[in-house]
Coordinates of C-alpha atoms and ligand atoms in Angstrom, one line a residue:
X1 CA -157.6 53.7 -40.4
X2 CA -154.1 52.3 -40.9
X3 CA -151.1 54.5 -40.1
X4 CA -147.6 53.6 -41.6
X5 CA -144.2 54.6 -40.3
X6 CA -140.8 53.9 -41.9
X7 CA -138.0 52.5 -39.7
X8 CA -134.8 53.5 -41.5
X9 CA -131.4 52.0 -40.8
X10 CA -129.3 53.9 -38.2
X11 CA -125.6 54.3 -39.3
X12 CA -122.9 55.6 -37.1
X13 CA -120.4 57.4 -39.5
X14 CA -118.2 57.7 -36.4
X15 CA -118.4 56.3 -33.0
X16 CA -115.9 57.5 -30.3
X17 CA -116.1 56.0 -26.9
X18 CA -114.9 58.7 -24.5
X19 CA -115.7 57.2 -21.1
X20 CA -118.0 55.0 -18.9
X21 CA -120.7 55.8 -16.4
X22 CA -120.9 54.1 -13.0
X23 CA -123.9 52.0 -14.4
X24 CA -121.5 50.5 -17.0
X25 CA -123.0 52.5 -20.0
X26 CA -120.4 54.1 -22.1
X27 CA -120.2 57.7 -23.1
X28 CA -120.1 58.2 -26.8
X29 CA -119.7 60.8 -29.6
X30 CA -121.2 59.6 -32.8
X31 CA -122.2 61.2 -36.0
X32 CA -125.4 59.3 -36.8
X33 CA -127.1 59.3 -40.2
X34 CA -130.1 57.4 -41.7
X35 CA -130.5 55.6 -45.0
X36 CA -133.5 55.0 -47.1
X37 CA -133.3 51.2 -46.4
X38 CA -135.4 50.0 -43.5
X39 CA -138.4 48.3 -41.9
X40 CA -141.9 49.3 -42.1
X41 CA -144.5 49.5 -39.3
X42 CA -148.3 49.6 -40.0
X43 CA -150.7 50.1 -37.1
X44 CA -154.5 50.0 -37.0
X45 CA -157.3 49.9 -34.4
X46 CA -157.9 46.6 -32.5
X47 CA -159.4 45.5 -29.2
X48 CA -156.1 44.3 -27.9
X49 CA -152.3 44.5 -28.7
X50 CA -151.3 42.2 -31.6
X51 CA -147.9 42.0 -33.5
X52 CA -147.3 40.2 -36.8
X53 CA -143.8 40.1 -38.3
X54 CA -143.5 39.7 -42.1
X55 CA -140.9 40.4 -44.7
X56 CA -137.6 38.8 -45.9
X57 CA -135.9 39.3 -42.5
X58 CA -138.7 38.1 -40.4
X59 CA -137.1 34.8 -39.4
X60 CA -135.8 34.8 -35.8
X61 CA -137.3 38.0 -34.9
X62 CA -139.3 37.6 -31.7
X63 CA -143.1 38.0 -31.9
X64 CA -143.6 38.1 -28.1
X65 CA -143.3 40.9 -25.5
X66 CA -139.5 41.0 -25.9
X67 CA -140.0 42.6 -29.4
X68 CA -139.1 46.3 -29.1
X69 CA -142.2 47.1 -31.1
X70 CA -144.4 45.7 -28.3
X71 CA -142.2 47.4 -25.6
X72 CA -142.7 50.7 -27.4
X73 CA -146.5 50.1 -27.4
X74 CA -146.4 49.4 -23.7
X75 CA -144.4 52.4 -23.0
X76 CA -147.0 54.7 -24.7
X77 CA -149.6 52.9 -22.7
X78 CA -152.4 52.6 -25.3
X79 CA -155.0 49.8 -25.1
X80 CA -155.2 48.0 -28.4
X81 CA -153.7 48.0 -31.9
X82 CA -152.9 45.5 -34.7
X83 CA -149.2 46.1 -35.5
X84 CA -147.6 44.6 -38.6
X85 CA -143.8 44.8 -38.7
X86 CA -142.3 44.3 -42.2
X87 CA -138.7 43.3 -41.6
X88 CA -136.0 44.1 -44.2
X89 CA -133.0 44.9 -41.8
X90 CA -130.9 42.1 -40.4
X91 CA -131.1 42.0 -36.5
X92 CA -128.4 42.5 -34.0
X93 CA -126.5 44.1 -36.9
X94 CA -125.3 47.5 -35.7
X95 CA -127.8 49.4 -37.7
X96 CA -130.4 49.9 -35.1
X97 CA -133.0 47.5 -36.4
X98 CA -135.1 46.9 -33.3
X99 CA -134.4 50.6 -32.1
X100 CA -135.6 52.1 -35.3
X101 CA -138.7 49.7 -35.3
X102 CA -139.4 50.9 -31.8
X103 CA -139.2 54.6 -32.8
X104 CA -141.4 54.1 -35.8
X105 CA -143.9 52.4 -33.5
X106 CA -143.8 55.3 -31.1
X107 CA -144.4 57.7 -34.0
X108 CA -147.3 55.6 -35.5
X109 CA -149.1 54.7 -32.3
X110 CA -148.9 58.2 -30.9
X111 CA -150.9 59.3 -34.0
X112 CA -153.3 56.3 -33.7
X113 CA -153.9 56.8 -30.1
X114 CA -153.7 60.6 -30.1
X115 CA -150.9 60.5 -27.2
X116 CA -147.8 62.5 -26.8
X117 CA -144.4 60.9 -27.5
X118 CA -142.6 59.7 -24.2
X119 CA -140.7 62.4 -22.4
X120 CA -137.5 60.4 -22.5
X121 CA -137.8 59.9 -26.3
X122 CA -137.8 56.2 -25.8
X123 CA -134.3 56.1 -24.1
X124 CA -135.8 53.5 -21.6
X125 CA -136.3 51.1 -24.6
X126 CA -132.7 51.4 -25.6
X127 CA -129.8 53.9 -26.1
X128 CA -130.5 54.0 -29.9
X129 CA -134.1 54.8 -29.7
X130 CA -133.9 58.6 -29.2
X131 CA -131.6 59.1 -32.3
X132 CA -133.9 56.7 -34.3
X133 CA -137.0 58.8 -33.1
X134 CA -135.2 61.9 -34.7
X135 CA -134.2 59.9 -37.8
X136 CA -132.1 62.7 -39.2
X137 CA -128.3 63.4 -39.2
X138 CA -127.0 64.5 -35.8
X139 CA -124.2 64.2 -33.2
X140 CA -125.3 61.7 -30.7
X141 CA -123.5 61.9 -27.2
X142 CA -124.0 60.9 -23.7
X143 CA -124.9 57.3 -23.7
X144 CA -127.3 58.2 -26.6
X145 CA -129.7 60.7 -25.1
X146 CA -128.0 63.9 -26.2
X147 CA -128.7 64.9 -29.7
X148 CA -127.0 67.9 -31.3
X149 CA -127.5 69.6 -34.7
X150 CA -124.7 69.2 -37.2
X151 CA -123.8 71.2 -40.3
X152 CA -125.8 70.1 -43.5
X153 CA -124.0 67.1 -45.0
X154 CA -123.1 66.8 -48.7
X155 CA -125.4 64.5 -50.7
X156 CA -124.3 61.0 -50.0
X157 CA -125.3 57.5 -51.0
X158 CA -124.5 54.4 -48.9
X159 CA -124.0 50.6 -49.5
X160 CA -124.7 48.5 -46.4
X161 CA -123.3 45.0 -46.1
X162 CA -124.0 42.4 -43.5
X163 CA -122.2 39.0 -43.6
X164 CA -124.8 37.2 -41.5
X165 CA -124.8 36.0 -37.8
X166 CA -125.7 38.3 -34.9
X167 CA -123.1 40.4 -33.1
X168 CA -124.3 41.0 -29.5
X169 CA -123.7 44.7 -28.6
X170 CA -122.8 44.2 -25.0
X171 CA -119.9 41.7 -25.9
X172 CA -118.4 44.3 -28.2
X173 CA -118.5 47.1 -25.6
X174 CA -116.9 44.6 -23.2
X175 CA -114.1 43.9 -25.6
X176 CA -112.9 47.6 -25.7
X177 CA -109.3 48.0 -24.9
X178 CA -109.7 51.5 -23.8
X179 CA -112.8 53.4 -22.6
X180 CA -111.4 56.9 -22.6
X181 CA -110.5 57.4 -26.2
X182 CA -109.9 60.9 -27.8
X183 CA -113.2 62.7 -28.6
X184 CA -114.5 63.5 -32.1
X185 CA -113.5 66.7 -34.0
X186 CA -116.2 69.2 -34.8
X187 CA -118.1 68.2 -37.9
X188 CA -116.9 70.5 -40.9
X189 CA -119.4 72.4 -43.0
X190 CA -119.4 73.0 -46.8
X191 CA -117.5 70.0 -47.9
X192 CA -118.3 68.0 -51.0
X193 CA -118.7 64.2 -50.7
X194 CA -115.0 63.3 -51.4
X195 CA -113.6 65.9 -49.0
X196 CA -116.2 65.0 -46.3
X197 CA -115.3 61.3 -46.5
X198 CA -111.6 62.3 -46.2
X199 CA -112.4 64.1 -43.1
X200 CA -114.5 61.1 -41.8
X201 CA -111.4 58.9 -42.4
X202 CA -109.5 60.9 -39.8
X203 CA -112.2 60.0 -37.2
X204 CA -113.0 56.5 -35.9
X205 CA -115.4 53.8 -34.8
X206 CA -113.8 52.6 -31.6
X207 CA -116.0 49.5 -31.6
X208 CA -114.5 48.2 -34.8
X209 CA -111.5 46.3 -33.2
X210 CA -113.5 44.5 -30.5
X211 CA -116.1 43.7 -33.1
X212 CA -113.5 42.3 -35.4
X213 CA -112.4 40.0 -32.6
X214 CA -115.9 38.8 -32.2
X215 CA -116.7 38.5 -35.8
X216 CA -113.4 38.4 -38.0
X217 CA -115.5 38.3 -41.1
X218 CA -115.9 42.1 -40.7
X219 CA -112.4 42.6 -42.1
X220 CA -113.6 40.7 -45.3
X221 CA -116.7 42.9 -45.6
X222 CA -114.6 46.1 -45.2
X223 CA -112.1 44.9 -47.9
X224 CA -115.1 44.1 -50.3
X225 CA -116.5 47.6 -49.8
X226 CA -113.2 49.3 -50.2
X227 CA -112.7 47.1 -53.3
X228 CA -115.9 48.4 -54.8
X229 CA -114.7 52.1 -54.9
X230 CA -116.1 53.4 -51.7
X231 CA -115.0 56.9 -50.6
X232 CA -115.0 55.4 -47.1
X233 CA -115.6 51.9 -45.8
X234 CA -116.3 51.5 -42.1
X235 CA -118.4 49.3 -39.6
X236 CA -121.6 50.8 -38.2
X237 CA -122.4 50.7 -34.4
X238 CA -121.4 47.5 -32.8
X239 CA -121.4 45.7 -36.1
X240 CA -121.3 43.5 -38.1
X241 CA -122.9 45.6 -40.8
X242 CA -120.3 47.8 -42.7
X243 CA -121.1 50.8 -44.9
X244 CA -119.5 52.3 -48.0
X245 CA -120.1 56.0 -48.9
X246 CA -120.6 57.1 -52.5
X247 CA -121.1 60.5 -54.1
X248 CA -123.9 59.5 -56.4
X249 CA -126.7 56.8 -56.6
X250 CA -125.3 55.0 -59.7
X251 CA -121.9 54.3 -58.1
X252 CA -123.7 53.0 -55.0
X253 CA -126.0 50.8 -57.1
X254 CA -123.1 49.5 -59.1
X255 CA -120.9 48.7 -56.0
X256 CA -123.9 46.9 -54.4
X257 CA -124.4 44.7 -57.3
X258 CA -120.6 44.0 -57.5
X259 CA -120.5 43.0 -53.8
X260 CA -123.6 41.0 -54.0
X261 CA -122.1 39.0 -57.0
X262 CA -118.9 38.3 -55.1
X263 CA -120.7 37.3 -51.9
X264 CA -124.3 36.1 -52.6
X265 CA -124.8 34.9 -49.0
X266 CA -124.2 38.4 -47.6
X267 CA -127.1 40.9 -47.1
X268 CA -126.4 43.9 -49.3
X269 CA -128.6 47.0 -49.8
X270 CA -128.1 50.6 -50.8
X271 CA -129.9 54.0 -50.5
X272 CA -129.5 57.8 -50.1
X273 CA -128.8 59.4 -46.7
X274 CA -131.8 61.5 -45.6
X275 CA -134.3 62.5 -42.9
X276 CA -137.2 60.2 -42.3
X277 CA -139.2 61.2 -39.2
Ligands
LIG1 C1 -123.6 50.8 -30.4 C2 -124.8 51.7 -30.6 O1 -125.7 51.1 -31.4 C3 -124.3 53.0 -31.3 O2 -125.4 53.7 -31.9 C4 -125.5 52.1 -29.3 O3 -124.6 52.6 -28.4 C5 -126.1 50.8 -28.6 O4 -127.4 51.1 -28.6 P1 -128.5 49.9 -28.2 O5 -128.1 48.6 -29.0 O6 -129.9 50.5 -28.3 O7 -128.1 49.7 -26.8 P2 -128.9 49.2 -25.5 O8 -129.9 48.1 -26.1 O9 -129.5 50.3 -24.7 O10 -127.8 48.5 -24.7 C6 -127.2 47.2 -25.0 C7 -125.9 47.1 -24.2 O11 -124.9 47.8 -25.0 C8 -124.0 48.4 -24.0 N1 -124.1 49.9 -24.1 C9 -125.0 50.5 -24.9 C10 -125.0 51.9 -25.1 C11 -124.1 52.6 -24.3 N2 -123.9 53.9 -24.5 N3 -123.2 52.0 -23.6 C12 -123.1 50.7 -23.5 O12 -122.2 50.1 -22.9 C13 -124.5 48.0 -22.6 O13 -123.7 46.8 -22.3 C14 -126.0 47.7 -22.9 O14 -126.5 46.7 -22.0
LIG2 N1 -138.1 44.7 -33.8 C1 -137.0 43.9 -33.7 N2 -136.3 43.6 -34.8 C2 -135.3 42.9 -34.7 N3 -134.8 42.2 -33.5 C3 -135.5 42.7 -32.4 C4 -136.7 43.5 -32.5 N4 -137.2 43.5 -31.2 C5 -136.3 42.8 -30.4 N5 -135.3 42.3 -31.1 C6 -134.3 41.5 -30.5 O1 -133.2 42.5 -30.3 C7 -131.9 41.9 -30.7 C8 -131.1 43.1 -31.2 O2 -131.6 43.4 -32.4 P1 -131.4 44.9 -32.9 O3 -131.8 44.9 -34.4 O4 -132.1 45.9 -32.1 O5 -129.8 45.1 -32.8 P2 -128.9 46.1 -33.7 O6 -129.4 46.2 -35.0 O7 -127.5 45.7 -33.4 O8 -129.1 47.5 -32.9 P3 -128.0 48.5 -32.5 O9 -127.6 49.1 -33.9 O10 -128.7 49.5 -31.8 O11 -126.9 47.8 -32.0 C9 -132.3 40.8 -31.7 O12 -131.3 39.8 -31.7 C10 -133.6 40.3 -31.4 O13 -133.6 39.2 -30.6

């Protein structure tokens, strides 16, 4: 029996850094959403634990114990499984690639092995794993472990653009000028896509300035997305991936094609926001 799980891209529509704990982890307020673009995990019975990495973004992804997929399997504590990770998301890209893979692995193996999900929702694997396990729009706070319901968002489509190269998350957090930035405003209800994007533009991603210092190309990516008619262009997470918001699938697809034509070396994809767990 083979069990499949989707690992959608995790996108931070906002990311407010409001403080820092004694252990160095930062306190965040982030409106997190998920897009129908991602990796796929397939698990099946096997005598021992084996991982194969396939797909267009497999190059450079570790196949040893440092892969978050294998760390998730060990956390669950089952004995054996053949795991195939089909990679479509760029790694170290600010869209939770490894974290979403780990969450999808927890979902698939808990079914295969008939085991409960971990009590910490995978937080010990990484700060983004709990929100990736939920894989639905929510307000993420704490260091990533507090997940709160938000009002239903308007239908939204997204273009994702990554210029290549890896942006290490720790370096971006270290580059913050301030750790005690103003909090996020409450998420409004009942807005249509343009009005919701206008509200988002009054909020922030505090990691954008330090990420631009690490990878100045982020400015070019944001300009390209804004130039393709996005309702909002912003960096996700610690970067370098940036997103553009659109009110319908056609305009997102058209913008993605336009950006890809202008910058064929960049990774460009698009999809609808949704819930995927
Ligand atoms: C930037 C975000 O992606 C936003 O969703 C997350 O906060 C980071 O999630 P992540 O990549 O899963 O983070 P982890 O792998 O747990 O931590 C990587 C490094 O990021 C920094 N880190 C991460 C999360 C957090 N709340 N504060 C931090 O300072 C720490 O230096 C940590 O050593
Ligand atoms: N399943 C995986 N897929 C991709 N990278 C992985 C995986 N497991 C471990 N890694 C390692 O983790 C590093 C960070 O990759 P990851 O995709 O988790 O970062 P990210 O997309 O920036 O996540 P976040 O948005 O949470 O910051 C990679 O450079 C790679 O060496």
